[in-house]
Amino acid sequence: MLLLQQTTLVPKLLLFSKSDFGFKPCSVSLSTRLSLMDKHTKSSSLKQFQSPVLACQASTDTHDTSFRKDDLPVHGVSEVIVGVLGGGQLGRMLCQAASEMAIKVMVLDPLTNCPASAIAYDHMVGSFDDSATVQEFAKRCGVLTVEIEHVDAATMEKLEQQGVDCQPKASTIRIIQDKYLQKVHFSRHGIPLPDFMQIDDLEGAKRAGDLFGYPLMLKSKRLAYDGRGNAVAKSEDELSSAVNALGGFDRGLYVEKWTSFVKELAVIVARGRDNSISCYPVVETIHKENICHVVKAPADIPWKIRKLATDVAHKAVSSLEGAGVFAVELFLTKDGQILLNEVAPRPHNSGHHTIESCYTSQFEQHLRAVLGLPLGDPAMKTPAAIMYNILGEDEGEPGFHLAHQLIGRALNIQGASVHWYDKPEMRKQRKMGHITIAGPSMGIVEAQLKSMLKEEGSESQTAVKPRVGIIMGSDSDLPIMKDAARILTVFGVPHEVRIVSAHRTPEMMFSYALSAQDQGIQIIIAGAGGAAHLPGMVASLTPLPVIGVPVRASALDGMDSLLSIVQMPRGVPVATVAINNATNAGLLAVRMLGVGDTDLLARMSQYQEDTRDDVLKKAEKLQTDGWETYLNP
């Protein structure tokens, strides 16, 4: 058997017998393999010679590649070459993720300077929807995947029949390519959808209008994305113009009942080669002129809606074939329903934030899935993140200038990461890059986004947001509550001190409790005098932890406040400390924050050491000087 070994100069052919290594014979003849190697080394489509993988009929196990996994020693995560149809920004970010694990990614794209070209293991220049080109490209790859669904599904089916490993499967690509076929497929699998029907002529469109009402959404079956291929008819009189805007009935059209949604949501779902499924947190997508403009992670929706959206996404992807990352776009309706809009069989704009905000980015996850590696953790490692698409605001150089101004402002924003796709041509509304801002709360990252979008810098860019809110019903509590503020200052924890009365300003208390989380507050310390209603009322309105401080009043010596706090009804937890001990409230807040803040945890350990040392010094002084001198220095 022949094994190709790459050197720094000339590839060498080493001859081994099959019995020496127990290799499984390749189904391709020796002459064919030599011919393929010759084509590879001479192909003008490739930029330079790099280690090829010979095209052999793939085995049917989960590591189904052109080389069996026991053919060569694996010195890294994987020796399989991943071929990607398409070399746009998604291909570029796949290559970036691959480089961290030394995974080899080849791209097929018609543009010599496509975004992925500069960092791909190799780039074959050619069309990803040309059958002959795709077949030639497949010979050089161990597994074939896509970063765009508008490829030649028939060729992928043919390649699969020849033993080429395609992930996701060609059957999935074929379903996704035709949006009407996609709706039919998901409808058959019990996925909730807007009502839809095919239309072949104007009379059919009118019947759909009578059935679904207006406005009516008309859509092209194929080659529709980023709002292209959609048209709205607000009345029967507008049907003809909507049909013409989509290229006529010959284009292949269908209609959907208008969905009055309150939010557009998305879930990135990963499916492994073993059919394991892993879902990322639900996000909210905000569109500008039908193009995804902003993504908020996680979506600000009730937990039960998150669960429902995740379940719908899981079920939709489970109905498809093949491994990889899928993006499931959803509608949240006014009555709390989740309806599936469409699915993309690849990494997606709604998942770009995962590069910074999740333990495993969608791009690394896609590579893990198609290679048969264990799926990574999709959980968020930051409480909140916003992804902002850099869309072309003008043509040519003026557009580049505006984008670069935005990037300059972004680089001054705490928690912001800039991704520039290096596209050579600027056009209006073209996706040129994106910016992700990660932070401790959605309120904070939204404020940072607003600051970034301003032409002039503002104080809010560098303003420190409070992490702890100290509230009290009256300024008479301040002499006690100041001790909590003093402790937080010692530990460098940003905080605010407010008077918020449960009895005299209930509207202010209500507003403060509901908005605290969005403002970046993580813990509330509430002073409680007399009836001690403030801690409990606030705790009933916010999911944040509340620490109550019983404040000694003129009557009952503070016992009334303490007993009120510890008798909160089930379901309204309030932590408490000793009467007038706001110092401990501050320390408890620091310890709670320290669970996710290693710097605070280290400071707390140092504080404990300093406290111990202080006690030891006092003990030594007492023993050395005696009690009389100690008391009367």
XYZ file of C-alpha atoms in Angstrom:
633
model
C 0.000 0.000 0.000
C 1.139 3.555 -0.713
C 1.381 6.171 2.002
C 2.093 9.783 1.111
C 4.479 11.506 3.488
C 4.975 15.267 3.282
C 8.417 16.809 3.771
C 9.471 20.407 3.632
C 10.635 19.999 0.032
C 9.294 17.089 -1.994
C 6.663 14.509 -1.059
C 8.062 11.011 -0.783
C 6.305 7.733 -1.481
C 7.009 5.039 1.068
C 6.109 1.438 0.287
C 4.669 -0.752 3.009
C 2.915 -4.045 2.862
C -0.664 -4.191 4.024
C 0.235 -6.758 6.674
C 2.822 -4.501 8.288
C 0.149 -2.233 9.774
C -3.113 -4.073 9.341
C -4.428 -1.366 7.014
C -7.816 -1.721 5.426
C -7.268 -1.666 1.661
C -8.421 1.430 -0.125
C -11.102 0.806 -2.733
C -9.403 3.154 -5.198
C -6.837 1.572 -7.504
C -3.135 2.381 -7.303
C -3.136 4.070 -10.701
C -6.124 6.191 -9.730
C -4.481 7.277 -6.489
C -1.283 8.228 -8.283
C -3.354 10.191 -10.754
C -5.146 12.005 -7.931
C -1.825 12.879 -6.303
C -0.531 14.169 -9.603
C -3.617 16.316 -10.070
C -3.286 17.644 -6.560
C 0.323 18.709 -6.933
C -0.264 20.320 -10.331
C -3.686 21.893 -9.765
C -3.588 25.620 -10.460
C -6.686 26.016 -8.308
C -4.664 25.428 -5.146
C -2.350 28.090 -3.854
C 0.403 25.695 -2.876
C 1.085 22.039 -2.203
C -0.082 20.931 1.219
C -0.591 17.527 2.773
C -3.426 15.844 0.874
C -5.864 13.183 1.919
C -6.434 10.586 -0.799
C -9.992 9.921 -1.846
C -10.859 6.450 -0.608
C -14.285 5.024 -0.047
C -15.268 5.972 3.484
C -16.129 3.438 6.129
C -19.490 3.601 7.870
C -18.287 4.177 11.418
C -18.632 7.503 13.212
C -15.150 8.581 12.146
C -16.112 8.102 8.505
C -13.246 9.776 6.612
C -11.110 9.105 3.583
C -8.389 7.741 5.878
C -9.330 5.290 8.579
C -8.347 6.561 12.000
C -5.834 3.722 12.376
C -4.114 4.506 9.067
C -2.004 7.327 10.471
C -0.901 8.301 13.979
C -2.934 11.231 15.279
C -0.643 13.858 16.769
C -3.354 16.377 17.540
C -7.090 16.747 17.950
C -7.746 15.361 14.468
C -5.788 14.687 11.302
C -8.923 14.833 9.157
C -9.099 17.666 6.650
C -12.433 19.479 6.890
C -13.670 20.769 3.541
C -16.041 23.736 3.693
C -18.231 24.747 0.774
C -18.030 28.530 0.975
C -15.335 30.875 2.215
C -17.272 33.847 3.567
C -17.189 35.210 7.097
C -18.615 31.984 8.516
C -15.846 30.027 6.820
C -13.317 32.510 8.164
C -14.514 32.074 11.744
C -14.534 28.296 11.290
C -10.878 28.537 10.285
C -10.129 30.700 13.302
C -11.700 28.162 15.636
C -9.912 25.326 13.838
C -6.527 26.999 14.249
C -6.825 26.776 18.042
C -6.912 22.986 17.800
C -4.664 22.698 14.712
C -7.550 21.284 12.680
C -7.032 21.647 8.942
C -9.846 23.456 7.109
C -9.952 23.804 3.318
C -12.492 26.114 1.691
C -14.043 26.165 -1.766
C -15.021 29.648 -2.856
C -15.031 31.464 -6.211
C -13.331 34.602 -4.837
C -9.551 34.476 -4.615
C -9.615 36.925 -1.699
C -12.681 35.604 0.132
C -12.691 36.253 3.910
C -11.567 32.697 4.767
C -8.762 32.600 2.210
C -6.082 34.289 4.293
C -6.333 31.892 7.224
C -7.580 28.629 5.712
C -5.293 25.591 5.544
C -5.973 25.750 1.831
C -8.328 27.510 -0.551
C -9.548 26.008 -3.784
C -10.847 28.721 -6.100
C -14.095 27.608 -7.701
C -17.858 27.654 -7.418
C -19.417 25.701 -4.547
C -22.551 25.064 -6.601
C -20.703 23.629 -9.617
C -20.896 19.844 -9.634
C -17.529 19.058 -11.199
C -15.710 21.539 -8.949
C -17.339 20.234 -5.789
C -16.477 16.653 -6.724
C -12.844 17.605 -7.331
C -12.757 19.503 -4.026
C -14.240 16.545 -2.149
C -11.287 14.366 -3.210
C -9.005 16.503 -1.065
C -11.097 16.411 2.119
C -11.848 13.894 4.822
C -15.248 15.349 5.663
C -17.355 17.820 3.691
C -19.513 20.524 5.303
C -21.063 23.869 4.376
C -21.063 27.470 5.528
C -23.836 28.343 3.083
C -26.823 26.190 2.188
C -27.074 27.347 -1.432
C -24.892 24.521 -2.731
C -25.541 21.693 -5.186
C -27.506 19.189 -3.088
C -27.681 16.712 -5.981
C -23.893 16.600 -6.146
C -23.680 16.071 -2.398
C -26.106 13.154 -2.711
C -23.957 11.708 -5.472
C -20.832 12.107 -3.342
C -22.508 10.385 -0.410
C -23.381 7.451 -2.658
C -19.683 7.268 -3.559
C -18.767 7.125 0.131
C -17.833 10.764 0.714
C -18.549 11.886 4.274
C -20.944 14.877 4.147
C -22.091 16.585 7.345
C -24.863 17.552 7.613
C -26.383 15.114 5.155
C -27.416 16.070 1.632
C -31.024 15.242 2.519
C -30.942 17.998 5.139
C -29.433 20.502 2.719
C -32.118 19.676 0.155
C -34.894 20.249 2.704
C -33.448 23.519 3.985
C -32.759 24.946 0.512
C -36.460 24.970 -0.361
C -38.303 26.961 2.278
C -41.651 25.520 1.288
C -40.285 21.973 1.465
C -38.783 22.948 4.817
C -42.230 24.013 6.093
C -43.800 20.790 4.852
C -41.088 18.719 6.530
C -41.413 20.420 9.913
C -45.202 20.371 9.727
C -45.083 16.589 9.269
C -42.927 16.340 12.380
C -45.346 18.310 14.540
C -43.289 21.512 14.773
C -45.474 24.603 15.402
C -45.426 26.892 12.329
C -47.299 29.858 10.890
C -50.021 28.677 8.502
C -48.684 28.411 4.934
C -49.643 27.231 1.464
C -48.150 27.019 -2.015
C -49.377 29.437 -4.687
C -49.018 28.860 -8.438
C -51.022 31.761 -9.845
C -52.771 34.974 -8.887
C -56.029 33.182 -8.158
C -54.189 30.938 -5.705
C -52.692 34.005 -4.042
C -56.164 35.548 -3.715
C -57.497 32.368 -2.155
C -54.646 32.466 0.331
C -55.533 36.070 1.149
C -59.157 35.089 1.755
C -58.024 32.226 3.978
C -55.251 33.909 5.969
C -56.266 37.569 5.789
C -54.015 40.581 5.286
C -51.260 41.588 5.548
C -50.036 38.455 3.765
C -46.413 37.322 3.589
C -45.266 36.061 0.171
C -41.966 34.181 -0.022
C -39.659 32.637 -2.597
C -39.021 28.963 -2.073
C -35.319 29.131 -2.920
C -32.303 31.464 -2.684
C -33.905 33.629 0.005
C -31.988 34.975 2.986
C -31.408 38.246 4.905
C -34.877 39.414 3.926
C -34.361 38.733 0.233
C -37.171 36.717 -1.277
C -39.860 38.146 1.010
C -42.660 40.536 0.071
C -45.705 41.760 1.971
C -49.134 42.353 0.435
C -51.249 44.571 2.685
C -54.346 43.986 0.583
C -55.552 42.004 -2.420
C -54.687 44.968 -4.663
C -51.008 44.587 -3.716
C -50.721 40.896 -4.556
C -49.602 41.430 -8.160
C -46.859 43.892 -7.228
C -45.646 41.570 -4.434
C -45.491 38.631 -6.857
C -43.601 40.704 -9.414
C -41.147 41.887 -6.755
C -40.273 38.241 -6.108
C -39.733 37.441 -9.786
C -43.095 35.956 -10.645
C -44.708 32.581 -10.068
C -42.069 30.808 -12.155
C -39.638 31.563 -9.339
C -41.601 29.219 -7.065
C -43.636 30.993 -4.388
C -45.623 30.234 -1.287
C -47.450 32.331 1.303
C -47.500 32.464 5.087
C -50.136 33.817 7.383
C -48.922 37.050 8.932
C -47.427 36.417 12.369
C -47.918 39.182 14.944
C -44.836 38.393 16.990
C -43.560 40.318 19.978
C -39.976 39.085 19.629
C -37.839 37.150 17.194
C -35.816 34.467 18.936
C -33.124 32.027 17.863
C -31.508 28.893 19.254
C -28.197 27.464 18.069
C -28.400 23.675 18.226
C -25.475 21.288 17.839
C -25.978 17.702 16.723
C -23.160 15.182 17.066
C -22.452 12.198 14.838
C -23.864 10.018 17.600
C -27.129 12.037 17.372
C -26.462 13.744 20.698
C -28.012 17.223 20.813
C -26.805 20.294 22.679
C -28.673 23.616 22.717
C -27.264 27.089 23.333
C -29.210 29.656 25.385
C -32.140 31.317 23.610
C -31.288 34.730 22.151
C -33.341 37.634 20.854
C -32.600 38.876 17.331
C -33.390 42.425 16.247
C -33.504 43.123 12.525
C -32.841 46.232 10.485
C -34.286 46.194 6.968
C -34.752 42.410 7.313
C -31.076 41.867 8.204
C -30.015 40.697 11.646
C -28.629 43.805 13.319
C -28.458 43.082 17.057
C -28.486 39.841 19.048
C -29.141 39.861 22.796
C -27.947 36.861 24.791
C -29.738 35.561 26.703
C -33.171 36.673 25.540
C -35.172 38.663 28.080
C -38.082 36.229 28.279
C -39.637 34.128 31.072
C -37.984 30.808 31.827
C -40.974 28.826 30.577
C -40.708 30.590 27.186
C -36.984 29.769 27.068
C -37.816 26.151 27.773
C -40.534 26.091 25.100
C -38.249 27.686 22.495
C -35.441 25.243 23.303
C -37.815 22.289 23.054
C -39.082 23.409 19.628
C -35.517 23.916 18.362
C -34.422 20.531 19.731
C -37.347 18.770 18.073
C -36.754 20.521 14.728
C -33.073 19.590 14.534
C -33.806 16.046 15.688
C -35.962 15.595 12.572
C -33.001 16.308 10.263
C -30.018 14.152 9.327
C -26.331 14.687 9.881
C -23.986 16.390 12.283
C -23.139 20.042 12.707
C -24.475 23.273 14.088
C -27.979 24.423 13.161
C -29.641 27.783 13.743
C -33.343 27.691 14.517
C -35.153 31.015 14.059
C -38.406 31.425 15.995
C -41.306 33.811 16.577
C -42.694 34.569 20.039
C -46.359 35.541 19.650
C -48.461 37.782 21.850
C -50.226 34.802 23.380
C -46.951 33.091 24.340
C -46.683 30.638 21.450
C -43.374 29.705 19.837
C -43.542 29.285 16.057
C -40.654 28.104 13.905
C -39.632 30.558 11.186
C -36.764 28.718 9.475
C -33.621 26.679 10.069
C -30.062 27.125 8.778
C -27.855 23.972 8.617
C -24.666 25.799 9.580
C -23.222 28.377 11.987
C -25.342 31.511 12.005
C -25.313 35.232 12.675
C -27.389 34.709 15.811
C -24.543 32.631 17.274
C -21.590 34.964 16.718
C -21.745 36.119 20.338
C -20.758 32.598 21.451
C -17.115 33.290 20.541
C -16.814 35.536 23.601
C -19.840 34.664 25.720
C -19.947 30.844 25.757
C -17.541 28.141 26.856
C -17.655 26.631 23.362
C -18.219 28.876 20.344
C -20.652 27.758 17.655
C -17.708 27.472 15.250
C -15.670 25.166 17.466
C -18.874 23.250 18.137
C -19.506 22.750 14.414
C -16.012 21.346 13.945
C -16.425 19.047 16.943
C -19.738 17.803 15.558
C -18.655 17.064 11.981
C -15.427 15.394 13.128
C -17.195 13.183 15.662
C -15.499 14.813 18.657
C -17.398 15.258 21.944
C -19.668 18.300 21.891
C -18.535 21.206 24.047
C -20.337 23.108 26.792
C -22.790 25.599 25.212
C -23.473 27.503 28.455
C -22.742 31.207 28.729
C -19.683 32.154 30.769
C -20.788 35.769 31.095
C -24.179 36.957 32.398
C -25.014 38.976 29.285
C -23.760 39.756 25.784
C -24.856 41.799 22.788
C -23.710 41.169 19.215
C -23.885 44.181 16.889
C -23.499 43.644 13.145
C -21.295 46.120 11.321
C -23.376 46.733 8.202
C -22.201 48.858 5.311
C -23.575 52.391 5.736
C -22.268 53.658 2.413
C -20.611 52.430 -0.761
C -16.841 52.136 -1.191
C -14.333 54.201 0.778
C -16.913 56.380 2.604
C -18.430 53.170 3.934
C -15.046 51.885 5.113
C -14.405 55.217 6.824
C -17.674 55.044 8.771
C -17.022 51.428 9.772
C -13.525 52.244 10.987
C -14.892 55.115 13.105
C -17.298 52.683 14.754
C -14.486 50.186 15.353
C -12.399 52.926 16.962
C -15.179 53.693 19.426
C -15.727 49.996 20.111
C -12.095 49.521 21.089
C -12.682 51.978 23.948
C -15.620 50.002 25.331
C -14.998 47.654 28.247
C -15.895 44.083 27.333
C -16.097 44.762 23.576
C -14.493 42.488 20.958
C -14.204 43.483 17.293
C -14.436 41.006 14.420
C -13.621 42.393 10.973
C -14.248 40.067 8.037
C -11.720 41.684 5.693
C -14.067 41.845 2.724
C -12.460 43.776 -0.137
C -15.629 45.550 -1.263
C -17.948 47.746 0.807
C -21.644 47.883 -0.059
C -24.651 49.263 1.755
C -26.194 46.787 4.202
C -23.422 44.272 3.572
C -22.181 42.420 6.646
C -18.607 43.635 7.080
C -17.965 42.519 10.649
C -19.475 42.374 14.087
C -18.831 43.610 17.611
C -19.661 41.628 20.733
C -19.986 43.321 24.117
C -20.004 41.042 27.162
C -20.765 42.202 30.673
C -22.372 41.566 34.057
C -25.926 42.451 32.998
C -27.994 43.207 29.924
C -28.606 46.728 31.187
C -24.883 47.426 31.338
C -24.034 45.997 27.917
C -26.977 47.846 26.364
C -25.687 51.098 27.861
C -22.216 50.333 26.477
C -23.708 49.649 23.047
C -25.544 52.992 23.090
C -22.336 54.724 24.113
C -20.430 53.020 21.283
C -22.974 54.144 18.709
C -22.652 57.814 19.719
C -20.485 59.973 17.500
C -18.772 61.595 20.480
C -17.415 59.822 23.518
C -19.422 60.139 26.704
C -18.864 59.651 30.381
C -21.011 56.532 30.277
C -18.252 54.785 28.355
C -16.053 54.713 31.432
C -18.661 55.065 34.191
C -18.506 52.268 36.743
C -21.874 50.618 37.280
C -22.824 49.652 40.860
C -22.900 45.948 41.660
C -24.534 46.333 45.079
C -27.495 48.506 45.955
C -27.746 49.738 49.562
C -31.250 50.982 50.299
C -33.033 52.205 53.413
C -36.390 53.653 54.303
C -35.090 56.833 55.950
C -31.894 58.806 56.446
C -32.147 57.870 60.120
C -30.872 54.431 59.045
C -27.794 55.909 57.363
C -25.519 55.931 60.438
C -25.912 52.137 60.515
C -26.051 51.409 56.777
C -22.895 53.439 56.103
C -20.903 50.507 57.521
C -21.988 48.322 54.592
C -20.876 51.021 52.172
C -17.546 51.330 54.000
C -16.854 47.591 53.647
C -17.743 47.606 49.947
C -15.406 50.565 49.432
C -12.570 48.687 51.150
C -13.072 45.765 48.763
C -13.419 48.000 45.706
C -16.999 46.895 44.973
C -18.961 49.598 43.106
C -22.182 50.387 44.972
C -24.917 52.927 45.374
C -26.739 54.214 48.482
C -30.407 55.173 48.085
C -33.397 56.083 50.246
C -36.292 53.908 49.115
C -39.184 53.683 51.543
C -41.644 50.796 51.395
C -44.320 52.929 53.058
C -43.708 56.523 51.969
C -42.502 55.921 48.396
C -43.899 52.509 47.417
C -43.867 53.396 43.701
C -40.130 54.177 43.915
C -39.485 50.911 45.759
C -41.463 49.003 43.156
C -39.545 50.626 40.270
C -36.160 50.158 41.932
C -36.729 46.466 42.650
C -37.931 45.697 39.120
C -35.118 47.583 37.348
C -32.174 46.686 39.616
C -31.105 43.615 37.640
C -31.144 45.449 34.297
C -29.086 48.252 35.840
C -26.344 45.787 36.726
C -27.139 45.426 40.426
C -26.295 41.907 41.613
C -27.085 42.112 45.348
C -29.373 44.393 47.381
C -28.703 45.283 51.027
C -31.864 46.676 52.596
C -32.005 48.416 55.960
C -35.063 47.428 57.984
C -36.403 49.491 60.865
C -39.681 49.090 62.656
C -42.067 46.980 60.559
C -39.124 45.897 58.349
C -41.206 45.723 55.181
C -38.483 46.966 52.816
C -36.332 43.788 52.512
C -39.296 41.472 52.038
C -41.154 43.677 49.565
C -38.025 44.127 47.456
C -37.254 40.392 47.598
C -40.758 39.633 46.319
C -40.167 41.817 43.245
C -36.641 40.864 42.161
C -34.802 37.572 41.544
C -31.659 39.128 43.043
C -30.462 38.103 46.518
C -31.543 40.507 49.272
C -29.745 40.940 52.595
C -31.815 42.566 55.324
C -30.154 44.604 58.087
C -32.323 44.950 61.226
C -31.913 48.540 62.415
C -32.453 49.315 66.115
C -35.352 51.685 66.550
C -36.509 53.663 69.564
C -39.014 50.949 70.428
C -38.422 47.226 70.948
C -34.646 47.631 70.542
C -34.557 46.290 66.971
C -36.008 42.882 67.854
C -39.155 43.737 65.914
C -37.092 44.285 62.754
C -35.087 41.098 63.218
C -38.161 38.965 63.844
C -39.960 40.483 60.857
C -37.099 39.565 58.519
C -36.730 35.987 59.727
C -40.468 35.405 59.418
C -40.699 36.029 55.687
C -43.224 33.748 53.982
C -41.999 30.733 52.018
C -40.882 31.723 48.549
C -39.583 35.151 49.606
C -36.085 34.510 50.981
C -34.225 37.322 52.736
C -30.830 36.819 54.350
C -30.190 38.679 57.569
C -27.459 39.665 60.000
C -27.360 40.770 63.628
C -29.138 43.956 64.675
C -27.261 47.047 63.424
C -24.537 44.857 61.889
C -24.362 46.388 58.402
C -20.657 45.501 58.375
C -21.516 41.820 58.126
C -24.077 42.601 55.428
C -21.319 44.194 53.371
C -18.976 41.262 53.982
C -21.687 38.772 53.050
C -22.299 40.654 49.806
C -18.579 40.496 48.997
C -18.514 36.747 49.641
C -21.546 36.198 47.422
C -19.944 38.175 44.604
C -16.703 36.300 45.186
C -18.303 33.056 43.985
C -17.848 34.321 40.427
C -15.031 36.826 40.996
C -11.617 35.386 41.812
C -10.183 38.806 42.655
C -12.857 39.417 45.314
C -12.373 35.898 46.650
C -8.640 36.543 47.025
C -9.342 39.872 48.743
C -11.707 38.165 51.156
C -9.052 35.576 52.017
C -6.596 38.414 52.627
C -9.155 40.205 54.802
C -9.538 37.084 56.941
C -5.763 36.793 57.273
C -5.470 40.443 58.237
C -8.239 40.058 60.816
C -6.494 37.022 62.296
C -3.150 38.845 62.398
C -4.800 41.810 64.089
C -6.204 39.547 66.815
C -2.814 37.860 67.303
C -1.102 41.244 67.675
C -3.623 42.302 70.306
C -3.195 39.017 72.162
C 0.586 39.410 72.144
C 0.352 43.008 73.351
C -1.978 42.005 76.184
C 0.352 39.195 77.233
C 3.426 41.408 77.040
C 2.102 44.621 78.603
C -0.467 43.246 81.012
C -4.109 44.142 81.168
C -3.704 47.433 83.077
C -1.247 48.903 80.580
C -3.291 47.482 77.708
C -6.399 49.308 78.935
C -4.503 52.470 79.892
C -1.754 52.917 77.282
